[in-house]
Structures are given as C-alpha cells and as structure tokens.
C-alpha cells in the first residue's frame, strides 16, 4: 500500500502531487516582517571589510548586501516560515521527497539602500516545478521570492530555489534490489595497523607507545613522529575517556548509517585521541568534556568496532 502511494507516475500520467503543489504558487512563504535594524553605516563598513569590498563613496549600501537587512540573527524568528509554505514542504515530505538542497539564488536590485532606510519584507511561493529527475534524485524545485522594501518602495528581490527530492539509493540503483541492508564500509587492514584490529577482536583498544621516548600514539603508525624510532610496544587502553570534540552528522546520508548521529573525537585517559561513535545517549546530548567508556559494537557478522558509551546528562549535574 505504501509502495503504491510512493510510486512515481509513469510518463504521460498526471502527476497528482504536482497539481496539489502548484496550487501553493502565489501564497505567502514567510510572514511579513521588518528589518532588525535600519540600514546603517557600521554594518556596511563591517560587511565591506570582511568581504574586501570597497565602501561605496556615496555612502549607500552595496547592492549585494540586500539579504543582510532581512536576516533574523541567531536568536530571532522574524519573517518565519508561513503556514502554507510549511504545508507545501510537509506534503513533499509525506510523499517521500524528504531531502532538501538549496540550488540557486537570484537577486534583482531596484534602488540603492542608504543609511536610515527602514526595511520591510515579505516572501511568496513563486513557483513549483513539475517533477524533475536530477543526479541527486527525483523531486520538485520550489522557488520563493522575497521582496525587500525601503519606506514602502521596492528596493530589491531575492529569489531562492530549493530542490525537495527523494534521494537516489545508490546501492539499490546498482543492484536493483533494496532487500539487503547496506553494510558499513570495511576497515583497511594492513601490516601497519593489523595489531590494532587483532586487539579489537580480543576486545582491547590498543595504542602504540614508542620504545625510545615513551610517546603514546594513535592511529597506528610505523614510526614515532616525535623521535623517529621504529620500535614500539602495544598498550591496552583503560577504556576511560572524554569527548574532546564532536560533530553531528545530518547530511549527506551514507548507506548503512542512520543520521543524525554523533561522531566524536574521544581523548583517552592515556592521552591519545580516536574518532568513534558515542552510544547510549542521543546525538544532541553529546557534549565536549562528556565522560565516555569504551565498549565494542557488533555491527554485523564480520565487523566489530570500538565505540564509546556516553554518560548521559548526569555527569554535568555532578560537577
Ligand atoms: Zn619516540
């Protein structure tokens, strides 16, 4: 049933979804709003300095600053997404077109903006394209147009286009079947790092310690990058560590991985760092400094990986 709902129309068949989507053209894309600050000299000067742009001699704002005057800033939600635009994106999500990418933006400048100009703006859903097939996947281009006004008179327009698409599953495309769950990439095991993977098989996380200068190192290398010595001993990590840094992976999706997930650089108690996953806490609970504990994750029949179990949010209350 759901496969039927998500089936793409055949060539020539009416695209009922498109008919639904195009009805949104002309409806608001954002709530009307006013600029956070009037056009002002300090902002013009900062922008010009950062971009290496000459400050216009007549004191006007460079035309390409158009969007600067409509930005809400990190805390604000001025001109937030309208109800109809939310519905349009929701309809696409519901039909399986769950990915989004910005494709292009086009600005037209109607009249220069000068310090003191009070900015107002609104945005409209200008058009929705018929279904298109791109290398990213099949989907619909949605164009919104923001009109920027100063003292009520049009100063410029900002068109922004996104593609809402259903991503191509490369593995399915290659094999013609989606039956097998894609497997995680295999580690490359060679003579320089084989000892590490032998340790993993015994549920030990081994790093190297230089025989000459005792510097610990990870990942495994044939020689010490402090003293150059090629002799070393393997040392089993205690398994205790902290999150030194991390990112949360959202996009692009890779087969066998289910975003969002946290990728952490874990600093072991012994001083070396390792890139791994944090388990046991939600991706948005991972924090720098979070204590973690080594464990081994069986990924599939052939692959086991060292990962780190996070301590949740309890540890911060204890500080
Ligand atoms: Zn050394």
PDB file of C-alpha atoms and ligand atoms in Angstrom:
ATOM      1  CA  UNK A   1       0.000   0.000   0.000  1.00  0.00           C
ATOM      2  CA  UNK A   2       2.667   2.465   0.970  1.00  0.00           C
ATOM      3  CA  UNK A   3       4.756   1.446  -2.036  1.00  0.00           C
ATOM      4  CA  UNK A   4       1.760   2.346  -4.177  1.00  0.00           C
ATOM      5  CA  UNK A   5       1.368   5.716  -2.530  1.00  0.00           C
ATOM      6  CA  UNK A   6       5.024   6.452  -3.140  1.00  0.00           C
ATOM      7  CA  UNK A   7       5.171   5.114  -6.692  1.00  0.00           C
ATOM      8  CA  UNK A   8       6.215   7.704  -9.261  1.00  0.00           C
ATOM      9  CA  UNK A   9       3.706   8.387 -12.004  1.00  0.00           C
ATOM     10  CA  UNK A  10       4.590   6.922 -15.373  1.00  0.00           C
ATOM     11  CA  UNK A  11       5.452   9.170 -18.304  1.00  0.00           C
ATOM     12  CA  UNK A  12       2.309  10.932 -19.513  1.00  0.00           C
ATOM     13  CA  UNK A  13       0.335  10.038 -16.425  1.00  0.00           C
ATOM     14  CA  UNK A  14      -0.989  13.010 -14.487  1.00  0.00           C
ATOM     15  CA  UNK A  15       1.208  13.924 -11.580  1.00  0.00           C
ATOM     16  CA  UNK A  16      -1.473  14.428  -8.940  1.00  0.00           C
ATOM     17  CA  UNK A  17       1.095  15.593  -6.405  1.00  0.00           C
ATOM     18  CA  UNK A  18       2.294  18.306  -8.754  1.00  0.00           C
ATOM     19  CA  UNK A  19      -1.273  19.515  -9.232  1.00  0.00           C
ATOM     20  CA  UNK A  20      -1.561  19.794  -5.482  1.00  0.00           C
ATOM     21  CA  UNK A  21       1.803  21.514  -5.066  1.00  0.00           C
ATOM     22  CA  UNK A  22       1.386  24.110  -7.798  1.00  0.00           C
ATOM     23  CA  UNK A  23      -1.771  25.375  -6.094  1.00  0.00           C
ATOM     24  CA  UNK A  24       0.549  26.889  -3.478  1.00  0.00           C
ATOM     25  CA  UNK A  25       2.061  29.319  -6.023  1.00  0.00           C
ATOM     26  CA  UNK A  26       1.228  32.872  -5.058  1.00  0.00           C
ATOM     27  CA  UNK A  27       0.691  32.076  -1.391  1.00  0.00           C
ATOM     28  CA  UNK A  28       2.926  33.566   1.297  1.00  0.00           C
ATOM     29  CA  UNK A  29       6.221  31.811   2.043  1.00  0.00           C
ATOM     30  CA  UNK A  30       7.060  33.863   5.119  1.00  0.00           C
ATOM     31  CA  UNK A  31       5.303  36.189   7.497  1.00  0.00           C
ATOM     32  CA  UNK A  32       5.797  39.866   6.576  1.00  0.00           C
ATOM     33  CA  UNK A  33       8.407  41.428   8.838  1.00  0.00           C
ATOM     34  CA  UNK A  34      10.630  44.423   9.296  1.00  0.00           C
ATOM     35  CA  UNK A  35      14.420  44.566   9.368  1.00  0.00           C
ATOM     36  CA  UNK A  36      16.150  44.172  12.687  1.00  0.00           C
ATOM     37  CA  UNK A  37      17.974  47.470  12.230  1.00  0.00           C
ATOM     38  CA  UNK A  38      17.625  50.249   9.722  1.00  0.00           C
ATOM     39  CA  UNK A  39      20.320  50.320   7.042  1.00  0.00           C
ATOM     40  CA  UNK A  40      23.352  51.628   8.908  1.00  0.00           C
ATOM     41  CA  UNK A  41      26.961  52.658   8.358  1.00  0.00           C
ATOM     42  CA  UNK A  42      28.677  50.322  10.852  1.00  0.00           C
ATOM     43  CA  UNK A  43      27.066  47.268   9.257  1.00  0.00           C
ATOM     44  CA  UNK A  44      28.056  48.481   5.790  1.00  0.00           C
ATOM     45  CA  UNK A  45      31.641  49.065   6.956  1.00  0.00           C
ATOM     46  CA  UNK A  46      31.927  45.672   8.666  1.00  0.00           C
ATOM     47  CA  UNK A  47      30.490  43.845   5.677  1.00  0.00           C
ATOM     48  CA  UNK A  48      32.845  45.635   3.273  1.00  0.00           C
ATOM     49  CA  UNK A  49      35.863  44.887   5.497  1.00  0.00           C
ATOM     50  CA  UNK A  50      35.020  41.210   5.825  1.00  0.00           C
ATOM     51  CA  UNK A  51      34.427  40.719   2.103  1.00  0.00           C
ATOM     52  CA  UNK A  52      37.218  43.027   0.932  1.00  0.00           C
ATOM     53  CA  UNK A  53      34.654  45.164  -0.862  1.00  0.00           C
ATOM     54  CA  UNK A  54      35.280  48.905  -1.294  1.00  0.00           C
ATOM     55  CA  UNK A  55      32.913  51.053   0.780  1.00  0.00           C
ATOM     56  CA  UNK A  56      30.747  52.885  -1.770  1.00  0.00           C
ATOM     57  CA  UNK A  57      31.834  56.533  -1.976  1.00  0.00           C
ATOM     58  CA  UNK A  58      28.237  57.794  -1.910  1.00  0.00           C
ATOM     59  CA  UNK A  59      27.590  56.102   1.461  1.00  0.00           C
ATOM     60  CA  UNK A  60      24.957  53.718   0.105  1.00  0.00           C
ATOM     61  CA  UNK A  61      24.975  50.028   0.967  1.00  0.00           C
ATOM     62  CA  UNK A  62      26.475  47.693  -1.641  1.00  0.00           C
ATOM     63  CA  UNK A  63      23.532  46.183  -3.514  1.00  0.00           C
ATOM     64  CA  UNK A  64      24.709  42.652  -2.716  1.00  0.00           C
ATOM     65  CA  UNK A  65      24.095  43.368   0.987  1.00  0.00           C
ATOM     66  CA  UNK A  66      20.371  43.050   0.250  1.00  0.00           C
ATOM     67  CA  UNK A  67      19.846  39.956   2.395  1.00  0.00           C
ATOM     68  CA  UNK A  68      21.862  41.388   5.303  1.00  0.00           C
ATOM     69  CA  UNK A  69      18.956  43.678   6.227  1.00  0.00           C
ATOM     70  CA  UNK A  70      16.443  40.835   6.449  1.00  0.00           C
ATOM     71  CA  UNK A  71      18.489  38.336   8.470  1.00  0.00           C
ATOM     72  CA  UNK A  72      16.896  37.486  11.800  1.00  0.00           C
ATOM     73  CA  UNK A  73      20.139  36.789  13.657  1.00  0.00           C
ATOM     74  CA  UNK A  74      20.798  33.661  15.680  1.00  0.00           C
ATOM     75  CA  UNK A  75      18.060  34.316  18.259  1.00  0.00           C
ATOM     76  CA  UNK A  76      15.309  35.752  16.113  1.00  0.00           C
ATOM     77  CA  UNK A  77      12.497  34.310  14.095  1.00  0.00           C
ATOM     78  CA  UNK A  78      11.385  37.358  12.156  1.00  0.00           C
ATOM     79  CA  UNK A  79       9.591  36.567   8.953  1.00  0.00           C
ATOM     80  CA  UNK A  80       9.321  32.906   9.987  1.00  0.00           C
ATOM     81  CA  UNK A  81       8.050  30.308   7.548  1.00  0.00           C
ATOM     82  CA  UNK A  82       4.374  30.772   6.696  1.00  0.00           C
ATOM     83  CA  UNK A  83       1.694  28.162   7.263  1.00  0.00           C
ATOM     84  CA  UNK A  84       1.246  27.473   3.534  1.00  0.00           C
ATOM     85  CA  UNK A  85       4.992  27.031   2.966  1.00  0.00           C
ATOM     86  CA  UNK A  86       5.146  24.614   5.892  1.00  0.00           C
ATOM     87  CA  UNK A  87       2.222  22.692   4.385  1.00  0.00           C
ATOM     88  CA  UNK A  88       3.888  22.564   0.979  1.00  0.00           C
ATOM     89  CA  UNK A  89       7.112  21.138   2.436  1.00  0.00           C
ATOM     90  CA  UNK A  90       5.060  18.773   4.589  1.00  0.00           C
ATOM     91  CA  UNK A  91       3.184  17.476   1.531  1.00  0.00           C
ATOM     92  CA  UNK A  92       6.528  16.757  -0.152  1.00  0.00           C
ATOM     93  CA  UNK A  93       7.872  15.029   2.966  1.00  0.00           C
ATOM     94  CA  UNK A  94       4.684  12.972   3.177  1.00  0.00           C
ATOM     95  CA  UNK A  95       5.091  11.812  -0.418  1.00  0.00           C
ATOM     96  CA  UNK A  96       8.648  10.647   0.251  1.00  0.00           C
ATOM     97  CA  UNK A  97      10.526  13.718  -1.039  1.00  0.00           C
ATOM     98  CA  UNK A  98      12.252  14.138   2.276  1.00  0.00           C
ATOM     99  CA  UNK A  99      15.621  15.617   1.291  1.00  0.00           C
ATOM    100  CA  UNK A 100      16.256  19.256   0.523  1.00  0.00           C
ATOM    101  CA  UNK A 101      19.067  21.146  -1.129  1.00  0.00           C
ATOM    102  CA  UNK A 102      19.344  24.827  -1.983  1.00  0.00           C
ATOM    103  CA  UNK A 103      20.100  25.094  -5.686  1.00  0.00           C
ATOM    104  CA  UNK A 104      20.428  28.765  -6.530  1.00  0.00           C
ATOM    105  CA  UNK A 105      19.587  32.292  -5.577  1.00  0.00           C
ATOM    106  CA  UNK A 106      18.978  35.294  -7.775  1.00  0.00           C
ATOM    107  CA  UNK A 107      18.766  38.914  -6.719  1.00  0.00           C
ATOM    108  CA  UNK A 108      17.476  41.985  -8.515  1.00  0.00           C
ATOM    109  CA  UNK A 109      18.362  45.437  -7.296  1.00  0.00           C
ATOM    110  CA  UNK A 110      15.766  48.112  -7.902  1.00  0.00           C
ATOM    111  CA  UNK A 111      17.098  51.041  -5.918  1.00  0.00           C
ATOM    112  CA  UNK A 112      20.080  51.635  -3.618  1.00  0.00           C
ATOM    113  CA  UNK A 113      19.652  51.395   0.136  1.00  0.00           C
ATOM    114  CA  UNK A 114      21.014  54.197   2.271  1.00  0.00           C
ATOM    115  CA  UNK A 115      21.718  54.568   5.988  1.00  0.00           C
ATOM    116  CA  UNK A 116      18.464  55.285   7.782  1.00  0.00           C
ATOM    117  CA  UNK A 117      16.267  53.291   5.385  1.00  0.00           C
ATOM    118  CA  UNK A 118      13.732  51.215   7.322  1.00  0.00           C
ATOM    119  CA  UNK A 119      13.401  47.766   5.777  1.00  0.00           C
ATOM    120  CA  UNK A 120      10.271  45.679   5.440  1.00  0.00           C
ATOM    121  CA  UNK A 121       9.964  42.423   3.546  1.00  0.00           C
ATOM    122  CA  UNK A 122       7.694  39.550   2.750  1.00  0.00           C
ATOM    123  CA  UNK A 123       8.061  36.375   0.749  1.00  0.00           C
ATOM    124  CA  UNK A 124       5.832  34.467  -1.594  1.00  0.00           C
ATOM    125  CA  UNK A 125       5.908  30.953  -3.021  1.00  0.00           C
ATOM    126  CA  UNK A 126       6.571  31.936  -6.615  1.00  0.00           C
ATOM    127  CA  UNK A 127       6.511  28.590  -8.361  1.00  0.00           C
ATOM    128  CA  UNK A 128       6.773  24.835  -8.038  1.00  0.00           C
ATOM    129  CA  UNK A 129       8.313  22.972 -10.953  1.00  0.00           C
ATOM    130  CA  UNK A 130       6.925  19.787 -12.466  1.00  0.00           C
ATOM    131  CA  UNK A 131       8.704  16.694 -11.221  1.00  0.00           C
ATOM    132  CA  UNK A 132      12.329  16.581 -12.368  1.00  0.00           C
ATOM    133  CA  UNK A 133      14.938  13.883 -12.227  1.00  0.00           C
ATOM    134  CA  UNK A 134      18.382  15.036 -11.134  1.00  0.00           C
ATOM    135  CA  UNK A 135      21.559  13.226 -10.155  1.00  0.00           C
ATOM    136  CA  UNK A 136      20.583  13.671  -6.508  1.00  0.00           C
ATOM    137  CA  UNK A 137      17.203  12.104  -7.054  1.00  0.00           C
ATOM    138  CA  UNK A 138      13.719  12.908  -8.335  1.00  0.00           C
ATOM    139  CA  UNK A 139      11.891  15.882  -6.932  1.00  0.00           C
ATOM    140  CA  UNK A 140      10.369  19.304  -7.302  1.00  0.00           C
ATOM    141  CA  UNK A 141      12.034  22.723  -7.433  1.00  0.00           C
ATOM    142  CA  UNK A 142      10.328  25.258  -5.189  1.00  0.00           C
ATOM    143  CA  UNK A 143      11.082  28.941  -5.787  1.00  0.00           C
ATOM    144  CA  UNK A 144      10.310  31.594  -3.215  1.00  0.00           C
ATOM    145  CA  UNK A 145      10.686  35.325  -3.803  1.00  0.00           C
ATOM    146  CA  UNK A 146      11.367  37.832  -1.084  1.00  0.00           C
ATOM    147  CA  UNK A 147      10.538  41.451  -1.822  1.00  0.00           C
ATOM    148  CA  UNK A 148      12.611  43.906   0.152  1.00  0.00           C
ATOM    149  CA  UNK A 149      11.204  47.392   0.588  1.00  0.00           C
ATOM    150  CA  UNK A 150      12.561  50.625   1.995  1.00  0.00           C
ATOM    151  CA  UNK A 151       9.998  53.157   3.128  1.00  0.00           C
ATOM    152  CA  UNK A 152       7.386  51.024   1.371  1.00  0.00           C
ATOM    153  CA  UNK A 153       9.085  51.195  -2.059  1.00  0.00           C
ATOM    154  CA  UNK A 154      10.565  48.070  -3.642  1.00  0.00           C
ATOM    155  CA  UNK A 155      14.362  48.076  -3.256  1.00  0.00           C
ATOM    156  CA  UNK A 156      15.161  44.579  -4.478  1.00  0.00           C
ATOM    157  CA  UNK A 157      14.039  40.987  -4.767  1.00  0.00           C
ATOM    158  CA  UNK A 158      15.694  37.807  -3.607  1.00  0.00           C
ATOM    159  CA  UNK A 159      14.670  34.572  -5.292  1.00  0.00           C
ATOM    160  CA  UNK A 160      15.654  31.381  -3.589  1.00  0.00           C
ATOM    161  CA  UNK A 161      15.219  27.940  -5.083  1.00  0.00           C
ATOM    162  CA  UNK A 162      15.360  24.580  -3.374  1.00  0.00           C
ATOM    163  CA  UNK A 163      15.005  21.062  -4.653  1.00  0.00           C
ATOM    164  CA  UNK A 164      12.889  18.795  -2.448  1.00  0.00           C
ATOM    165  CA  UNK A 165      13.814  15.315  -3.572  1.00  0.00           C
ATOM    166  CA  UNK A 166      13.764  11.634  -2.899  1.00  0.00           C
ATOM    167  CA  UNK A 167      17.419  10.652  -2.708  1.00  0.00           C
ATOM    168  CA  UNK A 168      18.773   8.017  -5.047  1.00  0.00           C
ATOM    169  CA  UNK A 169      19.685   4.951  -3.062  1.00  0.00           C
ATOM    170  CA  UNK A 170      22.942   4.172  -4.829  1.00  0.00           C
ATOM    171  CA  UNK A 171      23.105   0.623  -3.599  1.00  0.00           C
ATOM    172  CA  UNK A 172      19.532  -0.073  -4.696  1.00  0.00           C
ATOM    173  CA  UNK A 173      20.227   1.627  -8.012  1.00  0.00           C
ATOM    174  CA  UNK A 174      23.277  -0.561  -8.558  1.00  0.00           C
ATOM    175  CA  UNK A 175      21.891  -3.911  -7.529  1.00  0.00           C
ATOM    176  CA  UNK A 176      18.276  -3.367  -8.472  1.00  0.00           C
ATOM    177  CA  UNK A 177      17.206  -4.617  -5.060  1.00  0.00           C
ATOM    178  CA  UNK A 178      16.748  -2.895  -1.771  1.00  0.00           C
ATOM    179  CA  UNK A 179      16.355  -6.165   0.103  1.00  0.00           C
ATOM    180  CA  UNK A 180      19.855  -6.235   1.643  1.00  0.00           C
ATOM    181  CA  UNK A 181      20.605  -3.637   4.242  1.00  0.00           C
ATOM    182  CA  UNK A 182      23.768  -1.891   3.075  1.00  0.00           C
ATOM    183  CA  UNK A 183      26.807  -2.769   5.154  1.00  0.00           C
ATOM    184  CA  UNK A 184      29.151  -0.319   6.756  1.00  0.00           C
ATOM    185  CA  UNK A 185      32.442   0.214   4.928  1.00  0.00           C
ATOM    186  CA  UNK A 186      35.137  -2.311   5.883  1.00  0.00           C
ATOM    187  CA  UNK A 187      38.335  -1.133   7.576  1.00  0.00           C
ATOM    188  CA  UNK A 188      41.506  -1.308   5.524  1.00  0.00           C
ATOM    189  CA  UNK A 189      43.765  -3.649   7.468  1.00  0.00           C
ATOM    190  CA  UNK A 190      47.447  -3.570   6.550  1.00  0.00           C
ATOM    191  CA  UNK A 191      50.740  -4.544   8.168  1.00  0.00           C
ATOM    192  CA  UNK A 192      50.996  -1.181   9.920  1.00  0.00           C
ATOM    193  CA  UNK A 193      47.636  -1.431  11.694  1.00  0.00           C
ATOM    194  CA  UNK A 194      46.932  -5.182  11.822  1.00  0.00           C
ATOM    195  CA  UNK A 195      47.836  -5.254  15.522  1.00  0.00           C
ATOM    196  CA  UNK A 196      45.097  -2.749  16.269  1.00  0.00           C
ATOM    197  CA  UNK A 197      42.435  -4.946  14.654  1.00  0.00           C
ATOM    198  CA  UNK A 198      43.793  -8.037  16.398  1.00  0.00           C
ATOM    199  CA  UNK A 199      43.233  -6.109  19.640  1.00  0.00           C
ATOM    200  CA  UNK A 200      39.660  -5.253  18.639  1.00  0.00           C
ATOM    201  CA  UNK A 201      39.000  -8.958  18.050  1.00  0.00           C
ATOM    202  CA  UNK A 202      40.054  -9.544  21.694  1.00  0.00           C
ATOM    203  CA  UNK A 203      38.021  -6.528  22.879  1.00  0.00           C
ATOM    204  CA  UNK A 204      41.089  -4.467  23.594  1.00  0.00           C
ATOM    205  CA  UNK A 205      41.748  -0.986  22.288  1.00  0.00           C
ATOM    206  CA  UNK A 206      45.480  -0.945  21.629  1.00  0.00           C
ATOM    207  CA  UNK A 207      47.549   2.151  21.028  1.00  0.00           C
ATOM    208  CA  UNK A 208      51.301   2.271  20.498  1.00  0.00           C
ATOM    209  CA  UNK A 209      53.998   3.518  22.868  1.00  0.00           C
ATOM    210  CA  UNK A 210      57.391   4.490  21.500  1.00  0.00           C
ATOM    211  CA  UNK A 211      60.203   2.356  22.947  1.00  0.00           C
ATOM    212  CA  UNK A 212      62.716   5.210  22.826  1.00  0.00           C
ATOM    213  CA  UNK A 213      60.745   8.228  24.092  1.00  0.00           C
ATOM    214  CA  UNK A 214      57.573   6.630  25.508  1.00  0.00           C
ATOM    215  CA  UNK A 215      55.282   8.919  23.486  1.00  0.00           C
ATOM    216  CA  UNK A 216      51.882   7.254  23.039  1.00  0.00           C
ATOM    217  CA  UNK A 217      50.433   7.369  19.546  1.00  0.00           C
ATOM    218  CA  UNK A 218      47.201   6.660  17.740  1.00  0.00           C
ATOM    219  CA  UNK A 219      46.219   5.887  14.995  1.00  0.00           C
ATOM    220  CA  UNK A 220      48.860   3.241  14.421  1.00  0.00           C
ATOM    221  CA  UNK A 221      51.954   4.320  12.523  1.00  0.00           C
ATOM    222  CA  UNK A 222      55.201   2.529  11.699  1.00  0.00           C
ATOM    223  CA  UNK A 223      57.389   5.119  13.468  1.00  0.00           C
ATOM    224  CA  UNK A 224      57.335   7.724  16.215  1.00  0.00           C
ATOM    225  CA  UNK A 225      56.630  11.208  14.949  1.00  0.00           C
ATOM    226  CA  UNK A 226      58.458  12.725  17.935  1.00  0.00           C
ATOM    227  CA  UNK A 227      61.794  10.889  17.813  1.00  0.00           C
ATOM    228  CA  UNK A 228      61.586   8.781  14.646  1.00  0.00           C
ATOM    229  CA  UNK A 229      62.146   5.498  16.476  1.00  0.00           C
ATOM    230  CA  UNK A 230      60.595   2.480  14.714  1.00  0.00           C
ATOM    231  CA  UNK A 231      60.361   0.357  17.873  1.00  0.00           C
ATOM    232  CA  UNK A 232      57.178   0.358  19.911  1.00  0.00           C
ATOM    233  CA  UNK A 233      55.010  -1.676  22.251  1.00  0.00           C
ATOM    234  CA  UNK A 234      51.231  -2.070  22.079  1.00  0.00           C
ATOM    235  CA  UNK A 235      49.395  -0.783  25.154  1.00  0.00           C
ATOM    236  CA  UNK A 236      45.790  -1.620  26.020  1.00  0.00           C
ATOM    237  CA  UNK A 237      43.758   1.481  26.800  1.00  0.00           C
ATOM    238  CA  UNK A 238      41.879   1.549  30.082  1.00  0.00           C
ATOM    239  CA  UNK A 239      38.773   2.461  28.107  1.00  0.00           C
ATOM    240  CA  UNK A 240      38.111   5.667  30.006  1.00  0.00           C
ATOM    241  CA  UNK A 241      37.982   8.887  28.050  1.00  0.00           C
ATOM    242  CA  UNK A 242      36.205  12.136  27.412  1.00  0.00           C
ATOM    243  CA  UNK A 243      34.695  13.730  24.324  1.00  0.00           C
ATOM    244  CA  UNK A 244      37.362  16.124  23.070  1.00  0.00           C
ATOM    245  CA  UNK A 245      35.260  17.339  20.134  1.00  0.00           C
ATOM    246  CA  UNK A 246      32.350  16.118  18.058  1.00  0.00           C
ATOM    247  CA  UNK A 247      30.111  16.779  15.084  1.00  0.00           C
ATOM    248  CA  UNK A 248      26.546  15.689  14.483  1.00  0.00           C
ATOM    249  CA  UNK A 249      26.201  14.133  11.065  1.00  0.00           C
ATOM    250  CA  UNK A 250      22.984  15.011   9.233  1.00  0.00           C
ATOM    251  CA  UNK A 251      23.831  15.118   5.548  1.00  0.00           C
ATOM    252  CA  UNK A 252      24.662  13.570   3.181  1.00  0.00           C
ATOM    253  CA  UNK A 253      23.243  10.213   4.225  1.00  0.00           C
ATOM    254  CA  UNK A 254      25.550   7.246   3.666  1.00  0.00           C
ATOM    255  CA  UNK A 255      24.188   3.756   3.181  1.00  0.00           C
ATOM    256  CA  UNK A 256      24.216   1.788   6.457  1.00  0.00           C
ATOM    257  CA  UNK A 257      24.252   4.924   8.581  1.00  0.00           C
ATOM    258  CA  UNK A 258      21.092   6.454  10.005  1.00  0.00           C
ATOM    259  CA  UNK A 259      21.519  10.207  10.515  1.00  0.00           C
ATOM    260  CA  UNK A 260      21.534  12.167  12.687  1.00  0.00           C
ATOM    261  CA  UNK A 261      24.346  10.623  14.708  1.00  0.00           C
ATOM    262  CA  UNK A 262      27.290  11.977  16.654  1.00  0.00           C
ATOM    263  CA  UNK A 263      30.866  11.428  15.541  1.00  0.00           C
ATOM    264  CA  UNK A 264      33.245  12.157  18.370  1.00  0.00           C
ATOM    265  CA  UNK A 265      36.947  12.685  18.796  1.00  0.00           C
ATOM    266  CA  UNK A 266      37.474  10.872  22.077  1.00  0.00           C
ATOM    267  CA  UNK A 267      40.509  11.639  24.212  1.00  0.00           C
ATOM    268  CA  UNK A 268      41.565   8.533  26.087  1.00  0.00           C
ATOM    269  CA  UNK A 269      42.820   8.778  29.655  1.00  0.00           C
ATOM    270  CA  UNK A 270      46.266   7.808  28.279  1.00  0.00           C
ATOM    271  CA  UNK A 271      46.341  10.971  26.142  1.00  0.00           C
ATOM    272  CA  UNK A 272      45.718   9.698  22.607  1.00  0.00           C
ATOM    273  CA  UNK A 273      42.598  10.546  20.616  1.00  0.00           C
ATOM    274  CA  UNK A 274      40.382   8.351  18.476  1.00  0.00           C
ATOM    275  CA  UNK A 275      37.454   9.096  16.157  1.00  0.00           C
ATOM    276  CA  UNK A 276      34.436   6.976  17.008  1.00  0.00           C
ATOM    277  CA  UNK A 277      30.736   6.940  17.725  1.00  0.00           C
ATOM    278  CA  UNK A 278      29.151   7.840  21.038  1.00  0.00           C
ATOM    279  CA  UNK A 279      26.499   5.335  22.042  1.00  0.00           C
ATOM    280  CA  UNK A 280      23.866   5.277  24.753  1.00  0.00           C
ATOM    281  CA  UNK A 281      22.997   8.981  24.537  1.00  0.00           C
ATOM    282  CA  UNK A 282      21.062  10.884  21.934  1.00  0.00           C
ATOM    283  CA  UNK A 283      23.104  12.669  19.272  1.00  0.00           C
ATOM    284  CA  UNK A 284      22.017  16.044  20.701  1.00  0.00           C
ATOM    285  CA  UNK A 285      23.144  15.138  24.219  1.00  0.00           C
ATOM    286  CA  UNK A 286      26.799  14.649  23.297  1.00  0.00           C
ATOM    287  CA  UNK A 287      28.963  17.428  24.738  1.00  0.00           C
ATOM    288  CA  UNK A 288      32.625  18.333  24.855  1.00  0.00           C
ATOM    289  CA  UNK A 289      34.046  17.029  28.125  1.00  0.00           C
ATOM    290  CA  UNK A 290      31.458  14.262  28.477  1.00  0.00           C
ATOM    291  CA  UNK A 291      32.990  11.174  30.114  1.00  0.00           C
ATOM    292  CA  UNK A 292      32.783   8.065  27.946  1.00  0.00           C
ATOM    293  CA  UNK A 293      33.624   4.415  28.403  1.00  0.00           C
ATOM    294  CA  UNK A 294      34.914   2.011  25.776  1.00  0.00           C
ATOM    295  CA  UNK A 295      32.657  -0.751  24.539  1.00  0.00           C
ATOM    296  CA  UNK A 296      32.565  -2.902  21.447  1.00  0.00           C
ATOM    297  CA  UNK A 297      29.768  -2.685  18.921  1.00  0.00           C
ATOM    298  CA  UNK A 298      28.975  -5.703  16.791  1.00  0.00           C
ATOM    299  CA  UNK A 299      27.999  -4.072  13.512  1.00  0.00           C
ATOM    300  CA  UNK A 300      27.438  -7.274  11.537  1.00  0.00           C
ATOM    301  CA  UNK A 301      28.818 -10.814  11.264  1.00  0.00           C
ATOM    302  CA  UNK A 302      32.223  -9.640  10.072  1.00  0.00           C
ATOM    303  CA  UNK A 303      32.669  -6.324  11.805  1.00  0.00           C
ATOM    304  CA  UNK A 304      33.086  -5.232  15.369  1.00  0.00           C
ATOM    305  CA  UNK A 305      34.151  -1.681  16.279  1.00  0.00           C
ATOM    306  CA  UNK A 306      35.346   0.117  19.380  1.00  0.00           C
ATOM    307  CA  UNK A 307      32.768   2.784  20.309  1.00  0.00           C
ATOM    308  CA  UNK A 308      32.221   4.863  23.413  1.00  0.00           C
ATOM    309  CA  UNK A 309      29.243   4.849  25.703  1.00  0.00           C
ATOM    310  CA  UNK A 310      28.332   8.348  26.828  1.00  0.00           C
ATOM    311  CA  UNK A 311      27.448   9.161  30.388  1.00  0.00           C
ATOM    312  CA  UNK A 312      24.186  10.911  29.536  1.00  0.00           C
ATOM    313  CA  UNK A 313      23.495  14.262  31.129  1.00  0.00           C
ATOM    314  CA  UNK A 314      24.013  13.075  34.720  1.00  0.00           C
ATOM    315  CA  UNK A 315      27.715  13.927  34.723  1.00  0.00           C
ATOM    316  CA  UNK A 316      27.045  17.636  34.327  1.00  0.00           C
ATOM    317  CA  UNK A 317      24.893  17.795  37.430  1.00  0.00           C
ATOM    318  CA  UNK A 318      27.695  16.179  39.396  1.00  0.00           C
ATOM    319  CA  UNK A 319      30.168  18.965  38.514  1.00  0.00           C
TER     320      UNK A 319
HETATM  321 ZN1  LIG B   1      59.586   8.313  20.190  1.00  0.00          ZN
END
